[in-house]
Structures are given as structure tokens and as C-alpha cells.
Amino acid sequence: MEKIEKMFSKMASHLEFFGYEHELDEDDAYIRAEHEGYGRVFIRRMGRVMLHSNFWHIGEHASSDDLELLKIINRLNQSNNVSTYSVMDDGGFRIDAVFTGEYSKVSYGEFIDDFHQDIVRAIRADTELRQYRDRPKLAQVN
């Protein structure tokens, strides 16, 4: 257990370097961090990997049954760096990325850079998702 605690501590410090404020809970094995530009990220151990999850509100009208939204998410998933995108049952937008391997400053720094690029690409740079967020409720599947 000491090894995971040490890795969590190093990751938390590294996130601080990237401008995140963080809360480290070694007992429950998670880090909750927040960045002004990249939102909140929750990091937890999943077996031998570290899952990084980022959540965003799409809009009151968003639904996991909305065919147009699912097409946008599917397109986003076709070209990303380290993340997968999904719509939650409540219509929220979820970005997940898995950090594998041993922690090092270089490898984790590269991973976080790629994760940030995926967040920016989806949340700020994707025209279709941005337009979707501004629309009223769309027709739902069935």
C-alpha cells in the first residue's frame, strides 16, 4: 500500500505544478483536483491503472438518448489522444483517461498534456458540441 500512497502523493504534487488545487485521500485512494481552465478531475485507482475522470454539464436538454448528441460523442471518440468521451444517464458529459505504467515526471506530464488537449478539444474547440449546448431540446431516440 505504501507504493500507491507514494504514487498518489507524487501525482498530487505534479497536478499542483500544472495549476490544480487538490485534495488527496489516501485512505479511499482518490485525488480530487480542480483547475480553472480544465475543470474538476477525479483520480482513482482501478486495479493497476489510475482512472482520471472529468465531468461537464452539457445543458438541461442533453440526454443519453439523443441521437444527435451520441453522433457528436462518437465522432469525438474517433480522434483523441488519451481520453474516451461519453454521455451519462443524467445528460452530463464525461471524459475518462487511464494512466498506465509506473509514475515518472515525464510520462505523467505527457499524459496530463494529452488529457488537457482532449478536454479543450471537446469542451472549447468542438463546434458541433458547442452548438448543441446552445440549442433547445432535440428529438430523442424512440
PDB file of C-alpha atoms in Angstrom:
ATOM      1  CA  MET A   1       0.000   0.000   0.000  1.00  0.00           C
ATOM      2  CA  GLU A   2       2.919   2.305   0.636  1.00  0.00           C
ATOM      3  CA  LYS A   3       3.791   2.285  -3.072  1.00  0.00           C
ATOM      4  CA  ILE A   4       0.325   3.526  -4.139  1.00  0.00           C
ATOM      5  CA  GLU A   5       0.340   6.188  -1.410  1.00  0.00           C
ATOM      6  CA  LYS A   6       3.709   7.431  -2.636  1.00  0.00           C
ATOM      7  CA  MET A   7       2.482   7.494  -6.248  1.00  0.00           C
ATOM      8  CA  PHE A   8      -0.683   9.391  -5.225  1.00  0.00           C
ATOM      9  CA  SER A   9       1.411  11.923  -3.367  1.00  0.00           C
ATOM     10  CA  LYS A  10       3.688  12.426  -6.398  1.00  0.00           C
ATOM     11  CA  MET A  11       0.705  12.734  -8.753  1.00  0.00           C
ATOM     12  CA  ALA A  12      -0.963  15.268  -6.459  1.00  0.00           C
ATOM     13  CA  SER A  13       2.221  17.360  -6.358  1.00  0.00           C
ATOM     14  CA  HIS A  14       2.513  17.134 -10.126  1.00  0.00           C
ATOM     15  CA  LEU A  15      -1.094  18.320 -10.536  1.00  0.00           C
ATOM     16  CA  GLU A  16      -0.239  21.263  -8.294  1.00  0.00           C
ATOM     17  CA  PHE A  17       2.601  22.094 -10.687  1.00  0.00           C
ATOM     18  CA  PHE A  18       0.011  22.164 -13.511  1.00  0.00           C
ATOM     19  CA  GLY A  19      -2.064  24.678 -11.549  1.00  0.00           C
ATOM     20  CA  TYR A  20      -4.565  22.373  -9.867  1.00  0.00           C
ATOM     21  CA  GLU A  21      -5.790  22.712  -6.322  1.00  0.00           C
ATOM     22  CA  HIS A  22      -6.202  19.222  -4.937  1.00  0.00           C
ATOM     23  CA  GLU A  23      -7.460  17.063  -2.130  1.00  0.00           C
ATOM     24  CA  LEU A  24      -5.660  13.781  -1.561  1.00  0.00           C
ATOM     25  CA  ASP A  25      -7.446  10.959   0.242  1.00  0.00           C
ATOM     26  CA  GLU A  26      -5.003   8.091   0.629  1.00  0.00           C
ATOM     27  CA  ASP A  27      -7.477   6.003   2.684  1.00  0.00           C
ATOM     28  CA  ASP A  28     -10.109   5.910  -0.044  1.00  0.00           C
ATOM     29  CA  ALA A  29      -7.425   6.020  -2.769  1.00  0.00           C
ATOM     30  CA  TYR A  30      -8.521   9.048  -4.747  1.00  0.00           C
ATOM     31  CA  ILE A  31      -7.433  12.543  -5.652  1.00  0.00           C
ATOM     32  CA  ARG A  32      -9.937  15.301  -6.332  1.00  0.00           C
ATOM     33  CA  ALA A  33      -8.367  18.207  -8.175  1.00  0.00           C
ATOM     34  CA  GLU A  34      -9.701  21.373  -9.748  1.00  0.00           C
ATOM     35  CA  HIS A  35      -8.249  23.686 -12.369  1.00  0.00           C
ATOM     36  CA  GLU A  36      -9.754  26.959 -13.531  1.00  0.00           C
ATOM     37  CA  GLY A  37      -9.381  26.079 -17.210  1.00  0.00           C
ATOM     38  CA  TYR A  38      -9.736  22.274 -17.196  1.00  0.00           C
ATOM     39  CA  GLY A  39     -12.420  21.767 -14.562  1.00  0.00           C
ATOM     40  CA  ARG A  40     -12.513  19.077 -11.908  1.00  0.00           C
ATOM     41  CA  VAL A  41     -10.739  15.781 -12.266  1.00  0.00           C
ATOM     42  CA  PHE A  42     -11.241  12.757 -10.042  1.00  0.00           C
ATOM     43  CA  ILE A  43      -8.391  10.258  -9.991  1.00  0.00           C
ATOM     44  CA  ARG A  44      -8.821   6.816  -8.512  1.00  0.00           C
ATOM     45  CA  ARG A  45      -7.015   3.542  -8.621  1.00  0.00           C
ATOM     46  CA  MET A  46      -8.630   0.877 -10.773  1.00  0.00           C
ATOM     47  CA  GLY A  47      -6.529  -2.247 -10.377  1.00  0.00           C
ATOM     48  CA  ARG A  48      -3.074  -1.417 -11.726  1.00  0.00           C
ATOM     49  CA  VAL A  49      -4.114   1.790 -13.528  1.00  0.00           C
ATOM     50  CA  MET A  50      -5.217   5.268 -12.493  1.00  0.00           C
ATOM     51  CA  LEU A  51      -8.544   6.449 -13.908  1.00  0.00           C
ATOM     52  CA  HIS A  52      -8.843  10.205 -14.497  1.00  0.00           C
ATOM     53  CA  SER A  53     -12.465  11.364 -14.854  1.00  0.00           C
ATOM     54  CA  ASN A  54     -13.646  14.819 -15.824  1.00  0.00           C
ATOM     55  CA  PHE A  55     -17.343  15.810 -15.823  1.00  0.00           C
ATOM     56  CA  TRP A  56     -19.126  18.650 -17.623  1.00  0.00           C
ATOM     57  CA  HIS A  57     -22.683  19.898 -17.840  1.00  0.00           C
ATOM     58  CA  ILE A  58     -23.889  19.903 -21.443  1.00  0.00           C
ATOM     59  CA  GLY A  59     -27.281  21.505 -20.977  1.00  0.00           C
ATOM     60  CA  GLU A  60     -30.687  20.907 -19.431  1.00  0.00           C
ATOM     61  CA  HIS A  61     -31.882  19.350 -22.680  1.00  0.00           C
ATOM     62  CA  ALA A  62     -28.998  16.847 -23.002  1.00  0.00           C
ATOM     63  CA  SER A  63     -29.866  13.183 -22.823  1.00  0.00           C
ATOM     64  CA  SER A  64     -28.056   9.900 -23.310  1.00  0.00           C
ATOM     65  CA  ASP A  65     -30.961   9.029 -25.666  1.00  0.00           C
ATOM     66  CA  ASP A  66     -30.371  11.978 -28.002  1.00  0.00           C
ATOM     67  CA  LEU A  67     -29.183  10.621 -31.338  1.00  0.00           C
ATOM     68  CA  GLU A  68     -27.522  13.871 -32.425  1.00  0.00           C
ATOM     69  CA  LEU A  69     -25.541  14.120 -29.193  1.00  0.00           C
ATOM     70  CA  LEU A  70     -24.477  10.482 -29.468  1.00  0.00           C
ATOM     71  CA  LYS A  71     -23.228  11.130 -33.010  1.00  0.00           C
ATOM     72  CA  ILE A  72     -21.159  14.063 -31.752  1.00  0.00           C
ATOM     73  CA  ILE A  73     -19.673  11.952 -28.949  1.00  0.00           C
ATOM     74  CA  ASN A  74     -18.942   9.100 -31.347  1.00  0.00           C
ATOM     75  CA  ARG A  75     -17.124  11.478 -33.709  1.00  0.00           C
ATOM     76  CA  LEU A  76     -15.091  12.891 -30.806  1.00  0.00           C
ATOM     77  CA  ASN A  77     -14.084   9.365 -29.801  1.00  0.00           C
ATOM     78  CA  GLN A  78     -12.650   8.707 -33.242  1.00  0.00           C
ATOM     79  CA  SER A  79      -9.719  11.062 -32.811  1.00  0.00           C
ATOM     80  CA  ASN A  80      -8.468  11.717 -29.326  1.00  0.00           C
ATOM     81  CA  ASN A  81      -5.159  11.472 -27.509  1.00  0.00           C
ATOM     82  CA  VAL A  82      -5.818   9.505 -24.311  1.00  0.00           C
ATOM     83  CA  SER A  83      -9.482  10.037 -23.464  1.00  0.00           C
ATOM     84  CA  THR A  84     -12.846   8.499 -24.120  1.00  0.00           C
ATOM     85  CA  TYR A  85     -15.998  10.592 -24.164  1.00  0.00           C
ATOM     86  CA  SER A  86     -19.441   9.505 -23.027  1.00  0.00           C
ATOM     87  CA  VAL A  87     -22.851  10.851 -22.075  1.00  0.00           C
ATOM     88  CA  MET A  88     -24.154   9.897 -18.657  1.00  0.00           C
ATOM     89  CA  ASP A  89     -27.777   8.982 -17.949  1.00  0.00           C
ATOM     90  CA  ASP A  90     -28.417  12.447 -16.488  1.00  0.00           C
ATOM     91  CA  GLY A  91     -27.138  14.077 -19.695  1.00  0.00           C
ATOM     92  CA  GLY A  92     -23.749  15.004 -18.269  1.00  0.00           C
ATOM     93  CA  PHE A  93     -20.612  14.770 -20.395  1.00  0.00           C
ATOM     94  CA  ARG A  94     -17.830  12.549 -19.089  1.00  0.00           C
ATOM     95  CA  ILE A  95     -14.201  12.451 -20.184  1.00  0.00           C
ATOM     96  CA  ASP A  96     -12.146   9.477 -18.950  1.00  0.00           C
ATOM     97  CA  ALA A  97      -8.465   8.742 -19.400  1.00  0.00           C
ATOM     98  CA  VAL A  98      -6.379   5.913 -17.971  1.00  0.00           C
ATOM     99  CA  PHE A  99      -2.782   6.407 -16.849  1.00  0.00           C
ATOM    100  CA  THR A 100      -0.935   3.109 -17.021  1.00  0.00           C
ATOM    101  CA  GLY A 101       2.548   2.111 -16.057  1.00  0.00           C
ATOM    102  CA  GLU A 102       4.916   3.458 -13.470  1.00  0.00           C
ATOM    103  CA  TYR A 103       4.800   7.096 -12.465  1.00  0.00           C
ATOM    104  CA  SER A 104       7.544   9.369 -13.728  1.00  0.00           C
ATOM    105  CA  LYS A 105       7.508  13.137 -14.129  1.00  0.00           C
ATOM    106  CA  VAL A 106       7.979  12.863 -17.878  1.00  0.00           C
ATOM    107  CA  SER A 107       5.376  10.176 -18.573  1.00  0.00           C
ATOM    108  CA  TYR A 108       2.749  11.675 -16.263  1.00  0.00           C
ATOM    109  CA  GLY A 109       3.413  15.174 -17.598  1.00  0.00           C
ATOM    110  CA  GLU A 110       2.913  13.961 -21.170  1.00  0.00           C
ATOM    111  CA  PHE A 111      -0.272  12.149 -20.132  1.00  0.00           C
ATOM    112  CA  ILE A 112      -1.701  15.270 -18.451  1.00  0.00           C
ATOM    113  CA  ASP A 113      -0.820  17.383 -21.504  1.00  0.00           C
ATOM    114  CA  ASP A 114      -2.704  14.923 -23.732  1.00  0.00           C
ATOM    115  CA  PHE A 115      -5.636  14.821 -21.286  1.00  0.00           C
ATOM    116  CA  HIS A 116      -5.796  18.630 -21.330  1.00  0.00           C
ATOM    117  CA  GLN A 117      -5.761  18.661 -25.134  1.00  0.00           C
ATOM    118  CA  ASP A 118      -8.676  16.211 -25.175  1.00  0.00           C
ATOM    119  CA  ILE A 119     -10.646  18.363 -22.716  1.00  0.00           C
ATOM    120  CA  VAL A 120     -10.030  21.551 -24.699  1.00  0.00           C
ATOM    121  CA  ARG A 121     -10.821  19.850 -27.985  1.00  0.00           C
ATOM    122  CA  ALA A 122     -14.183  18.623 -26.742  1.00  0.00           C
ATOM    123  CA  ILE A 123     -15.321  21.447 -24.467  1.00  0.00           C
ATOM    124  CA  ARG A 124     -13.985  24.557 -26.180  1.00  0.00           C
ATOM    125  CA  ALA A 125     -12.902  23.716 -29.706  1.00  0.00           C
ATOM    126  CA  ASP A 126     -15.606  21.361 -30.960  1.00  0.00           C
ATOM    127  CA  THR A 127     -18.078  23.493 -32.889  1.00  0.00           C
ATOM    128  CA  GLU A 128     -20.817  20.847 -33.057  1.00  0.00           C
ATOM    129  CA  LEU A 129     -20.795  20.196 -29.311  1.00  0.00           C
ATOM    130  CA  ARG A 130     -20.740  23.928 -28.579  1.00  0.00           C
ATOM    131  CA  GLN A 131     -23.707  24.484 -30.915  1.00  0.00           C
ATOM    132  CA  TYR A 132     -25.517  21.541 -29.368  1.00  0.00           C
ATOM    133  CA  ARG A 133     -25.100  23.034 -25.894  1.00  0.00           C
ATOM    134  CA  ASP A 134     -26.782  26.241 -27.083  1.00  0.00           C
ATOM    135  CA  ARG A 135     -29.816  24.555 -28.692  1.00  0.00           C
ATOM    136  CA  PRO A 136     -33.174  23.801 -27.172  1.00  0.00           C
ATOM    137  CA  LYS A 137     -34.117  20.198 -26.580  1.00  0.00           C
ATOM    138  CA  LEU A 138     -33.683  17.995 -29.630  1.00  0.00           C
ATOM    139  CA  ALA A 139     -35.661  14.973 -30.724  1.00  0.00           C
ATOM    140  CA  GLN A 140     -34.803  11.874 -28.738  1.00  0.00           C
ATOM    141  CA  VAL A 141     -34.326   8.362 -29.981  1.00  0.00           C
ATOM    142  CA  ASN A 142     -37.641   6.490 -29.609  1.00  0.00           C
TER     143      ASN A 142
END
